[in-house]
Amino acid sequence: MKLTILGCYAPYAPKEGACNSYLIQSDNLNIMVDCGHGAFAQLQRYINFRDVHTLVITHFHPDHYADIHAVRHAFSGALRDGSRTDPLIVYAPSEPALIFEEINNWRDVFITIPIEDAIHRENKFGLVRLNFFPTSHPMPTFGVKIIKDDKVFTYTSDTALNNNLVDECMGSKIILAEASLRDTDIAYTNKGHMTAKQAGLLAQKVYAEKLILTHFWPEYNLHQLKREAEVSFDGNVNLAEMGKTFILD
Ligand SMILES: [Zn+2]
């Protein structure tokens, strides 16, 4: 499996950047996880958008889903002109209901699956499975484990650090973790985010090999965040960067 960073910023994108979005590829399977501001344009740098099989929206904060409108119009056009034959599978939380229903009503373009239902199902596409788990954030939010053979890659989405997150990440070799905050921002962790150091602690507690930090405030010094994560994690700490790829196998 391969991960390409389509967007790593929050809650707004700097010039030539995009908000949260991650392309996971395995053989011919393309899964887009989150589609924040600017992500759909970035996607097209790497693949033909018509080749996306599944879109996962972890929660309805705009920096994770704003480009769903671009996705909708692009796929609508592709279905109309015959360059795409199947609707796009979209996993999304069922709350807030107003937003979910708007997306769910675009039935000509999307097959929308509430993540609350998907938690209890096997979501298997070829050799790849998607397992979802709820996180601690001010609105319903889900992390996702992407599993192929015995390799587990976990994306935390937005979350505070707690025991449930540690339990869910246990066994993950590589973790893509939000690192929204610096050590000095510790007071803001009650808003459902982690410091980089806490992201490191998470990786350390679950014996991960590699930690990829993401969800960056555009003004922050990312090397500082990396250093703060390295204080609590003995393994390999990486920064998500626009267009950077990681092999997940
Ligand atoms: Zn959020």
XYZ file of N, CA and C and ligand atoms in Angstrom:
748
model
N 0.848 -1.198 0.000
C 0.000 0.000 0.000
C 0.881 1.244 0.000
N 0.358 2.274 -0.607
C 1.094 3.538 -0.668
C 0.187 4.679 -0.205
N 0.742 5.566 0.571
C 0.034 6.765 1.036
C 0.626 7.977 0.337
N -0.232 8.816 -0.227
C 0.206 10.109 -0.764
C -0.526 11.210 -0.007
N 0.226 12.182 0.459
C -0.378 13.293 1.203
C -0.937 14.303 0.196
N -2.248 14.406 0.152
C -2.901 15.375 -0.738
C -3.118 16.714 -0.028
N -3.206 16.660 1.287
C -3.384 17.876 2.077
C -3.094 17.571 3.530
N -2.409 18.491 4.219
C -1.985 18.206 5.593
C -2.256 19.379 6.526
N -3.014 20.374 6.055
C -3.201 21.582 6.859
C -4.594 21.676 7.456
N -4.660 22.433 8.551
C -5.922 22.694 9.212
C -5.766 23.940 10.076
N -6.782 24.719 10.190
C -8.109 24.594 9.589
C -8.250 25.337 8.272
N -7.163 25.889 7.763
C -7.186 26.520 6.435
C -5.870 26.189 5.752
N -5.858 26.340 4.448
C -4.653 25.958 3.708
C -3.807 27.189 3.392
N -2.498 27.075 3.478
C -1.632 28.158 3.007
C -1.576 28.130 1.483
N -0.941 29.121 0.888
C -0.844 29.106 -0.569
C -0.152 27.816 -1.018
N -0.675 27.246 -2.077
C -0.142 26.007 -2.647
C -0.242 24.815 -1.692
N -1.105 24.937 -0.693
C -1.347 23.797 0.183
C -2.805 23.392 0.106
N -3.157 22.343 0.828
C -4.548 21.911 0.910
C -4.799 21.366 2.308
N -6.068 21.332 2.677
C -6.421 20.771 3.975
C -6.520 19.256 3.867
N -6.775 18.622 4.994
C -6.627 17.177 5.149
C -7.176 16.336 4.009
N -6.297 15.522 3.460
C -6.711 14.537 2.463
C -5.548 13.590 2.193
N -5.883 12.314 2.069
C -4.859 11.278 1.962
C -5.305 10.245 0.939
N -4.421 9.948 0.019
C -4.716 8.938 -1.004
C -4.009 7.645 -0.620
N -4.801 6.581 -0.490
C -4.250 5.258 -0.188
C -4.418 4.408 -1.436
N -3.326 3.824 -1.901
C -3.388 3.003 -3.109
C -2.864 1.605 -2.829
N -3.607 0.643 -3.334
C -3.176 -0.749 -3.221
C -3.563 -1.437 -4.512
N -2.586 -1.906 -5.258
C -2.840 -2.452 -6.589
C -3.653 -1.421 -7.376
N -4.853 -1.789 -7.843
C -5.633 -0.826 -8.624
C -6.678 -0.087 -7.798
N -6.613 -0.243 -6.505
C -7.612 0.358 -5.615
C -7.126 1.721 -5.126
N -7.965 2.735 -5.317
C -7.639 4.084 -4.849
C -8.679 4.531 -3.829
N -8.236 4.797 -2.619
C -9.132 5.258 -1.560
C -8.689 6.651 -1.142
N -9.622 7.585 -1.185
C -9.344 8.955 -0.751
C -9.921 9.103 0.650
N -9.075 9.491 1.589
C -9.536 9.643 2.966
C -9.513 11.128 3.308
N -10.687 11.670 3.535
C -10.940 13.084 3.771
C -10.685 13.902 2.496
N -11.388 15.002 2.417
C -11.231 15.873 1.233
C -11.479 17.317 1.660
N -10.524 17.839 2.424
C -10.607 19.230 2.870
C -10.374 20.212 1.732
N -10.371 21.496 2.101
C -10.240 22.557 1.103
C -9.042 22.321 0.177
N -9.285 22.330 -1.118
C -8.197 22.240 -2.099
C -7.740 20.834 -2.424
N -8.289 19.828 -1.736
C -7.779 18.465 -1.883
C -8.092 17.866 -3.251
N -9.234 18.207 -3.800
C -9.621 17.574 -5.060
C -8.685 17.985 -6.199
N -8.232 19.236 -6.167
C -7.253 19.671 -7.179
C -5.940 18.906 -7.008
N -5.534 18.704 -5.768
C -4.286 17.965 -5.501
C -4.388 16.518 -5.967
N -5.550 15.906 -5.737
C -5.753 14.513 -6.159
C -5.409 14.327 -7.629
N -5.804 15.336 -8.430
C -5.637 15.218 -9.878
C -4.182 15.360 -10.319
N -3.316 15.748 -9.400
C -1.876 15.734 -9.729
C -1.368 14.304 -9.839
N -2.039 13.372 -9.174
C -1.497 12.016 -9.028
C -2.279 10.946 -9.779
N -3.594 11.073 -9.820
C -4.400 10.083 -10.546
C -5.557 10.780 -11.263
N -6.134 10.041 -12.195
C -7.381 10.475 -12.803
C -8.466 10.319 -11.725
N -9.177 11.405 -11.420
C -10.136 11.335 -10.303
C -11.177 10.240 -10.514
N -11.418 9.892 -11.795
C -12.434 8.864 -12.097
C -12.028 7.500 -11.537
N -10.762 7.360 -11.207
C -10.259 6.079 -10.705
C -10.350 5.938 -9.182
N -10.925 6.940 -8.511
C -11.126 6.786 -7.062
C -12.267 5.798 -6.845
N -12.022 4.797 -6.011
C -13.025 3.771 -5.738
C -13.928 4.166 -4.575
N -13.301 4.708 -3.520
C -14.022 4.989 -2.278
C -13.492 6.272 -1.664
N -14.425 7.064 -1.141
C -14.062 8.263 -0.386
C -14.520 8.067 1.052
N -13.625 8.335 1.986
C -13.962 8.289 3.407
C -13.939 9.716 3.948
N -15.027 10.122 4.593
C -15.047 11.414 5.293
C -15.112 11.107 6.780
N -14.069 11.488 7.502
C -13.994 11.086 8.909
C -14.898 11.923 9.802
N -15.153 13.167 9.410
C -16.121 14.007 10.133
C -16.392 15.256 9.313
N -17.445 15.950 9.758
C -17.920 17.069 8.951
C -17.388 18.414 9.421
N -16.141 18.505 9.776
C -15.493 19.808 9.864
C -14.987 20.138 8.467
N -15.160 21.409 8.045
C -14.853 21.747 6.646
C -13.450 21.370 6.190
N -12.469 21.452 7.074
C -11.103 21.123 6.647
C -10.922 19.625 6.375
N -11.981 18.850 6.576
C -11.937 17.413 6.259
C -12.918 17.016 5.157
N -13.831 17.929 4.792
C -14.827 17.483 3.802
C -15.267 18.554 2.800
N -14.738 19.783 2.902
C -15.257 20.888 2.089
C -15.274 20.577 0.592
N -14.307 19.814 0.114
C -14.225 19.560 -1.334
C -15.199 18.479 -1.811
N -16.065 17.987 -0.932
C -17.076 17.020 -1.376
C -17.921 17.630 -2.500
N -18.072 18.941 -2.479
C -18.871 19.602 -3.522
C -18.156 19.517 -4.867
N -16.839 19.679 -4.852
C -16.067 19.520 -6.087
C -16.145 18.077 -6.560
N -16.014 17.139 -5.637
C -16.078 15.716 -5.984
C -17.432 15.405 -6.615
N -18.470 15.918 -6.008
C -19.813 15.652 -6.528
C -19.955 16.118 -7.970
N -19.540 17.339 -8.234
C -19.726 17.874 -9.593
C -18.838 17.154 -10.602
N -17.625 16.827 -10.208
C -16.716 16.129 -11.128
C -17.265 14.747 -11.476
N -17.717 14.015 -10.463
C -18.238 12.670 -10.720
C -19.567 12.720 -11.466
N -20.350 13.720 -11.175
C -21.612 13.883 -11.897
C -21.341 14.037 -13.395
N -20.367 14.871 -13.726
C -20.005 15.066 -15.129
C -19.456 13.806 -15.763
N -18.627 13.084 -14.997
C -18.000 11.869 -15.532
C -19.040 10.770 -15.766
N -20.020 10.696 -14.881
C -21.091 9.702 -15.068
C -21.949 10.078 -16.278
N -22.135 11.376 -16.453
C -22.955 11.867 -17.569
C -22.279 11.603 -18.910
N -20.965 11.830 -18.970
C -20.295 11.663 -20.278
C -19.775 10.231 -20.487
N -20.028 9.368 -19.496
C -19.680 7.955 -19.664
C -18.243 7.607 -19.340
N -17.452 8.586 -18.873
C -16.064 8.282 -18.538
C -15.939 7.603 -17.172
N -17.051 7.526 -16.469
C -17.124 6.772 -15.215
C -18.483 6.064 -15.234
N -18.496 4.786 -14.820
C -19.759 4.048 -14.892
C -20.443 3.868 -13.543
N -19.645 3.790 -12.453
C -20.242 3.508 -11.145
C -20.243 4.737 -10.249
N -21.300 4.900 -9.437
C -21.258 5.967 -8.429
C -20.086 5.744 -7.480
N -19.695 6.801 -6.806
C -18.582 6.728 -5.856
C -19.102 6.271 -4.497
N -18.415 5.314 -3.900
C -18.767 4.899 -2.531
C -18.235 5.955 -1.570
N -19.114 6.472 -0.720
C -18.713 7.487 0.258
C -19.094 7.007 1.662
N -18.102 6.839 2.506
C -18.353 6.584 3.929
C -18.337 7.934 4.643
N -19.358 8.179 5.472
C -19.410 9.443 6.203
C -20.231 9.257 7.476
N -19.946 10.060 8.497
C -20.762 9.980 9.716
C -22.210 10.405 9.421
N -23.146 9.869 10.155
C -24.558 10.211 9.908
C -24.962 11.500 10.624
N -24.062 12.052 11.413
C -24.316 13.309 12.115
C -23.201 14.303 11.786
N -23.507 15.604 11.692
C -24.816 16.250 11.759
C -25.704 15.787 10.596
N -26.956 15.476 10.928
C -27.870 14.866 9.961
C -28.100 15.749 8.742
N -28.115 17.064 8.940
C -28.373 17.969 7.801
C -27.311 17.796 6.720
N -26.071 17.693 7.147
C -24.974 17.554 6.170
C -25.001 16.162 5.553
N -25.179 15.145 6.405
C -25.205 13.774 5.884
C -26.320 13.629 4.849
N -27.484 14.167 5.172
C -28.621 13.995 4.261
C -28.394 14.697 2.931
N -27.740 15.848 2.978
C -27.456 16.544 1.718
C -26.608 15.642 0.811
N -25.607 15.014 1.396
C -24.727 14.131 0.616
C -25.462 12.857 0.202
N -26.217 12.317 1.138
C -26.962 11.075 0.887
C -27.995 11.259 -0.226
N -28.446 12.488 -0.395
C -29.459 12.760 -1.432
C -28.862 12.837 -2.832
N -27.545 12.902 -2.941
C -26.918 12.920 -4.265
C -26.752 11.481 -4.748
N -27.856 10.768 -4.839
C -27.830 9.321 -5.080
C -27.379 8.963 -6.493
N -27.486 9.903 -7.411
C -27.031 9.614 -8.770
C -25.501 9.564 -8.837
N -24.838 10.153 -7.847
C -23.373 10.276 -7.886
C -22.689 9.429 -6.812
N -23.325 9.362 -5.631
C -22.696 8.698 -4.483
C -23.522 7.528 -3.977
N -22.843 6.493 -3.519
C -23.458 5.466 -2.671
C -22.953 5.763 -1.269
N -23.800 6.341 -0.445
C -23.360 6.843 0.858
C -23.625 5.814 1.948
N -22.596 5.527 2.721
C -22.692 4.526 3.790
C -22.376 5.212 5.126
N -23.332 5.225 6.061
C -23.017 5.821 7.376
C -21.917 5.025 8.069
N -20.933 5.713 8.589
C -19.831 5.001 9.245
C -20.337 4.252 10.479
N -21.363 4.802 11.115
C -21.921 4.107 12.290
C -22.388 2.697 11.916
N -22.867 2.514 10.688
C -23.251 1.169 10.223
C -22.014 0.372 9.813
N -21.078 1.061 9.187
C -19.881 0.379 8.662
C -19.021 -0.200 9.773
N -19.108 0.392 10.968
C -18.330 -0.124 12.104
C -18.645 -1.595 12.343
N -19.882 -1.977 12.079
C -20.315 -3.343 12.374
C -20.198 -4.276 11.169
N -19.658 -3.764 10.076
C -19.558 -4.574 8.855
C -18.117 -4.863 8.511
N -17.929 -5.802 7.609
C -16.604 -5.957 7.021
C -16.581 -5.113 5.749
N -15.736 -4.117 5.740
C -15.635 -3.229 4.583
C -14.397 -3.645 3.810
N -14.572 -4.594 2.919
C -13.420 -5.200 2.252
C -13.466 -4.921 0.756
N -12.372 -4.423 0.245
C -12.241 -4.156 -1.185
C -10.968 -4.844 -1.651
N -11.125 -5.925 -2.381
C -9.947 -6.710 -2.745
C -9.280 -7.223 -1.479
N -8.004 -6.916 -1.329
C -7.263 -7.399 -0.155
C -7.283 -6.390 0.994
N -7.951 -5.264 0.782
C -7.890 -4.168 1.755
C -9.186 -4.094 2.566
N -9.021 -3.962 3.870
C -10.184 -3.791 4.746
C -10.120 -2.429 5.438
N -11.280 -1.841 5.642
C -11.388 -0.583 6.368
C -12.128 -0.840 7.671
N -11.488 -0.523 8.795
C -12.137 -0.621 10.101
C -12.220 0.769 10.715
N -13.390 1.134 11.157
C -13.589 2.478 11.709
C -13.731 2.422 13.224
N -13.355 3.518 13.872
C -13.556 3.616 15.321
C -13.837 5.076 15.691
N -14.694 5.309 16.699
C -15.004 6.688 17.087
C -13.838 7.326 17.829
N -13.656 8.619 17.634
C -12.600 9.346 18.345
C -13.237 10.372 19.278
N -12.389 11.102 19.982
C -12.855 12.103 20.941
C -12.660 13.490 20.338
N -13.750 14.056 19.841
C -13.697 15.319 19.094
C -15.068 15.979 19.269
N -15.192 17.294 19.073
C -16.473 17.943 19.396
C -17.660 17.535 18.519
N -17.462 16.825 17.464
C -18.589 16.292 16.687
C -18.276 14.831 16.358
N -19.288 14.039 15.956
C -19.008 12.631 15.653
C -17.879 12.491 14.633
N -16.834 11.791 15.036
C -15.603 11.673 14.237
C -15.094 10.246 14.335
N -14.522 9.775 13.233
C -14.048 8.390 13.200
C -12.624 8.319 12.669
N -11.811 7.550 13.364
C -10.518 7.170 12.819
C -10.725 5.969 11.914
N -9.721 5.667 11.113
C -9.855 4.514 10.207
C -8.566 3.703 10.200
N -8.748 2.397 10.312
C -7.629 1.463 10.171
C -7.725 0.841 8.787
N -6.637 0.883 8.056
C -6.608 0.306 6.716
C -5.676 -0.894 6.792
N -6.249 -2.056 6.534
C -5.563 -3.315 6.826
C -5.391 -4.121 5.541
N -4.167 -4.553 5.316
C -3.895 -5.451 4.189
C -2.970 -6.549 4.687
N -3.375 -7.789 4.467
C -2.670 -8.930 5.060
C -2.595 -8.678 6.578
N -1.416 -8.704 7.152
C -1.333 -8.450 8.601
C -0.796 -7.051 8.905
N -0.755 -6.196 7.875
C -0.228 -4.841 8.066
C -1.377 -3.875 8.367
N -1.233 -3.127 9.455
C -2.280 -2.183 9.853
C -1.718 -0.766 9.814
N -2.414 0.073 9.069
C -2.100 1.497 9.019
C -3.297 2.234 9.605
N -3.028 3.145 10.547
C -4.140 3.845 11.196
C -4.025 5.348 11.001
N -5.139 5.944 10.651
C -5.269 7.402 10.588
C -6.185 7.815 11.733
N -5.675 8.662 12.611
C -6.447 9.010 13.810
C -7.583 9.971 13.523
N -7.551 10.660 12.382
C -8.402 11.831 12.163
C -8.197 12.786 13.336
N -9.209 13.589 13.659
C -9.069 14.562 14.750
C -9.491 13.905 16.055
N -8.676 14.058 17.064
C -8.995 13.404 18.335
C -8.106 13.906 19.459
N -8.644 13.825 20.657
C -7.807 13.941 21.846
C -7.182 12.574 22.111
N -6.145 12.560 22.915
C -5.510 11.288 23.304
C -6.276 10.696 24.481
N -6.678 9.451 24.336
C -7.311 8.762 25.466
C -7.062 7.255 25.328
N -7.519 6.510 26.304
C -7.238 5.066 26.321
C -7.878 4.345 25.143
N -9.060 4.799 24.737
C -9.731 4.145 23.615
C -8.896 4.275 22.335
N -8.309 5.465 22.145
C -7.466 5.674 20.955
C -6.257 4.740 21.013
N -5.675 4.598 22.180
C -4.520 3.699 22.337
C -4.943 2.272 22.006
N -6.091 1.852 22.526
C -6.567 0.485 22.253
C -6.775 0.274 20.751
N -7.359 1.267 20.093
C -7.653 1.117 18.664
C -6.383 1.095 17.808
N -5.375 1.815 18.248
C -4.141 1.902 17.449
C -3.176 0.752 17.734
N -3.471 -0.030 18.763
C -2.568 -1.130 19.125
C -2.419 -2.086 17.942
N -1.194 -2.408 17.598
C -0.952 -3.308 16.466
C -0.695 -2.585 15.158
N -0.796 -1.257 15.163
C -0.538 -0.496 13.928
C 0.958 -0.263 13.770
N 1.440 -0.607 12.603
C 2.863 -0.407 12.336
C 3.149 1.063 12.028
N 2.238 1.655 11.290
C 2.395 3.058 10.899
C 1.135 3.818 11.317
N 1.340 4.972 11.950
C 0.212 5.793 12.392
C 0.335 7.185 11.779
N -0.734 7.598 11.133
C -0.866 8.974 10.645
C -1.707 9.696 11.690
N -1.063 10.557 12.467
C -1.735 11.135 13.632
C -1.830 12.641 13.520
N -2.946 13.142 13.957
C -3.063 14.588 14.023
C -2.127 15.121 15.093
N -1.463 16.222 14.773
C -0.563 16.891 15.717
C -0.859 18.377 15.596
N -2.045 18.733 16.060
C -2.525 20.102 15.859
C -1.806 21.113 16.735
N -1.243 20.626 17.843
C -0.835 21.555 18.896
C 0.628 21.384 19.292
N 1.192 22.476 19.786
C 2.540 22.438 20.373
C 2.421 22.153 21.869
N 3.537 21.877 22.499
C 3.522 21.655 23.958
C 2.845 22.821 24.679
N 3.133 24.021 24.206
C 2.608 25.210 24.887
C 1.110 25.399 24.673
N 0.513 24.595 23.795
C -0.927 24.702 23.528
C -1.720 23.666 24.329
N -1.118 23.069 25.325
C -1.718 21.922 26.010
C -3.156 22.216 26.471
N -3.453 23.472 26.798
C -4.803 23.815 27.269
C -5.860 23.533 26.200
N -5.437 23.524 24.935
C -6.408 23.351 23.850
C -6.721 21.876 23.555
N -6.040 20.977 24.257
C -6.328 19.561 24.010
C -7.759 19.217 24.419
N -8.357 20.067 25.285
C -9.754 19.789 25.661
C -10.720 20.106 24.519
N -10.204 20.629 23.420
C -11.053 20.843 22.240
C -11.000 19.648 21.295
N -10.412 18.539 21.758
C -10.413 17.325 20.943
C -9.282 17.259 19.943
N -8.109 17.681 20.383
C -6.915 17.588 19.531
C -5.735 17.096 20.360
N -4.665 16.695 19.657
C -3.449 16.257 20.340
C -2.311 17.232 20.089
N -1.410 17.296 21.046
C -0.120 17.935 20.791
C 0.734 16.921 20.011
N 1.782 17.421 19.400
C 2.714 16.518 18.700
C 3.326 15.522 19.686
N 3.595 15.998 20.897
C 4.182 15.121 21.911
C 3.209 13.989 22.265
N 1.916 14.317 22.346
C 0.927 13.276 22.631
C 0.817 12.290 21.466
N 0.948 12.794 20.251
C 0.947 11.885 19.094
C 2.127 10.921 19.212
N 3.266 11.438 19.661
C 4.435 10.590 19.886
C 4.181 9.567 20.981
N 3.522 10.013 22.035
C 3.201 9.113 23.147
C 2.274 7.985 22.678
N 1.316 8.349 21.852
C 0.412 7.332 21.284
C 1.221 6.277 20.527
N 2.089 6.733 19.643
C 2.898 5.799 18.838
C 3.775 4.929 19.731
N 4.301 5.530 20.796
C 5.162 4.786 21.726
C 4.362 3.709 22.460
N 3.174 4.082 22.922
C 2.357 3.149 23.713
C 1.912 1.936 22.907
N 1.747 2.117 21.595
C 1.230 1.001 20.784
C 2.344 0.293 20.011
N 3.594 0.663 20.311
C 4.761 0.005 19.706
C 4.778 0.169 18.183
N 4.339 1.326 17.704
C 4.384 1.590 16.257
C 5.849 1.742 15.813
N 6.065 1.520 14.522
C 7.411 1.712 13.983
C 7.601 3.122 13.431
N 6.509 3.632 12.877
C 6.620 4.924 12.198
C 5.411 5.796 12.536
N 5.697 7.068 12.798
C 4.643 8.050 13.084
C 4.726 9.140 12.020
N 3.595 9.430 11.424
C 3.520 10.536 10.460
C 2.607 11.595 11.073
N 3.160 12.772 11.286
C 2.377 13.859 11.885
C 1.660 14.629 10.790
N 0.428 15.076 11.093
C -0.330 15.860 10.111
C -1.288 16.796 10.835
N -2.162 17.462 10.049
C -3.175 18.393 10.589
C -2.477 19.605 11.214
N -1.728 20.299 10.356
C -0.862 21.381 10.824
C -1.507 22.753 10.665
N -1.400 23.534 11.723
C -1.725 24.955 11.621
C -0.685 25.577 10.686
N -1.131 26.300 9.630
C -0.156 26.759 8.627
C 0.971 27.628 9.164
N 0.732 28.273 10.306
C 1.752 29.195 10.833
C 2.796 28.495 11.701
N 2.578 27.252 12.041
C 3.464 26.597 13.002
C 4.775 26.143 12.357
N 5.793 26.084 13.178
C 7.085 25.556 12.759
C 7.013 24.025 12.858
N 7.005 23.366 11.722
C 6.782 21.921 11.711
C 7.969 21.156 12.285
N 9.151 21.722 12.166
C 10.312 21.036 12.734
C 10.238 21.030 14.268
N 9.634 22.077 14.802
C 9.413 22.096 16.250
C 8.439 20.982 16.639
N 7.366 20.833 15.873
C 6.404 19.763 16.162
C 7.091 18.398 16.098
N 7.935 18.214 15.099
C 8.645 16.937 14.954
C 9.528 16.683 16.180
N 10.252 17.710 16.591
C 11.126 17.563 17.778
C 10.306 17.221 19.012
N 9.154 17.840 19.152
C 8.332 17.581 20.340
C 7.781 16.155 20.320
N 7.454 15.645 19.147
C 6.979 14.251 19.040
C 8.114 13.286 19.351
N 9.327 13.647 18.941
C 10.486 12.753 19.146
C 10.841 12.608 20.626
N 10.393 13.557 21.441
C 10.652 13.449 22.885
C 9.949 12.224 23.467
N 8.767 11.901 22.923
C 7.995 10.812 23.536
C 7.973 9.531 22.706
N 8.540 9.552 21.495
C 8.511 8.365 20.632
C 9.921 8.009 20.179
N 10.302 6.756 20.416
C 11.644 6.291 20.047
C 11.752 5.937 18.568
N 10.604 5.745 17.917
C 10.603 5.303 16.520
C 10.829 6.455 15.557
N 10.428 6.211 14.347
C 10.685 7.120 13.238
C 9.557 8.161 13.120
N 9.885 9.448 13.291
C 8.881 10.513 13.207
C 9.025 11.234 11.865
N 7.919 11.361 11.168
C 7.899 12.028 9.862
C 6.852 13.140 9.860
N 7.073 14.113 9.006
C 6.079 15.162 8.799
C 5.330 14.885 7.502
N 4.015 14.970 7.548
C 3.268 14.958 6.298
C 3.634 16.224 5.529
N 3.884 16.084 4.261
C 4.168 17.241 3.404
C 3.382 17.054 2.131
N 3.014 18.157 1.513
C 2.225 18.087 0.281
C 2.934 17.199 -0.751
N 2.241 16.178 -1.203
C 2.770 15.312 -2.265
C 3.720 14.233 -1.806
N 4.054 14.205 -0.541
C 4.990 13.209 -0.029
C 4.305 11.835 -0.026
N 5.081 10.810 -0.311
C 4.522 9.456 -0.316
C 5.208 8.595 0.741
N 4.457 7.642 1.230
C 4.974 6.687 2.209
C 4.524 5.292 1.793
N 5.440 4.349 1.826
C 5.082 2.953 1.583
C 4.580 2.361 2.905
N 3.411 1.761 2.872
C 2.787 1.301 4.109
C 2.962 -0.189 4.356
N 3.543 -0.910 3.412
C 3.682 -2.366 3.605
C 4.849 -2.680 4.532
Zn -12.137 18.405 13.270
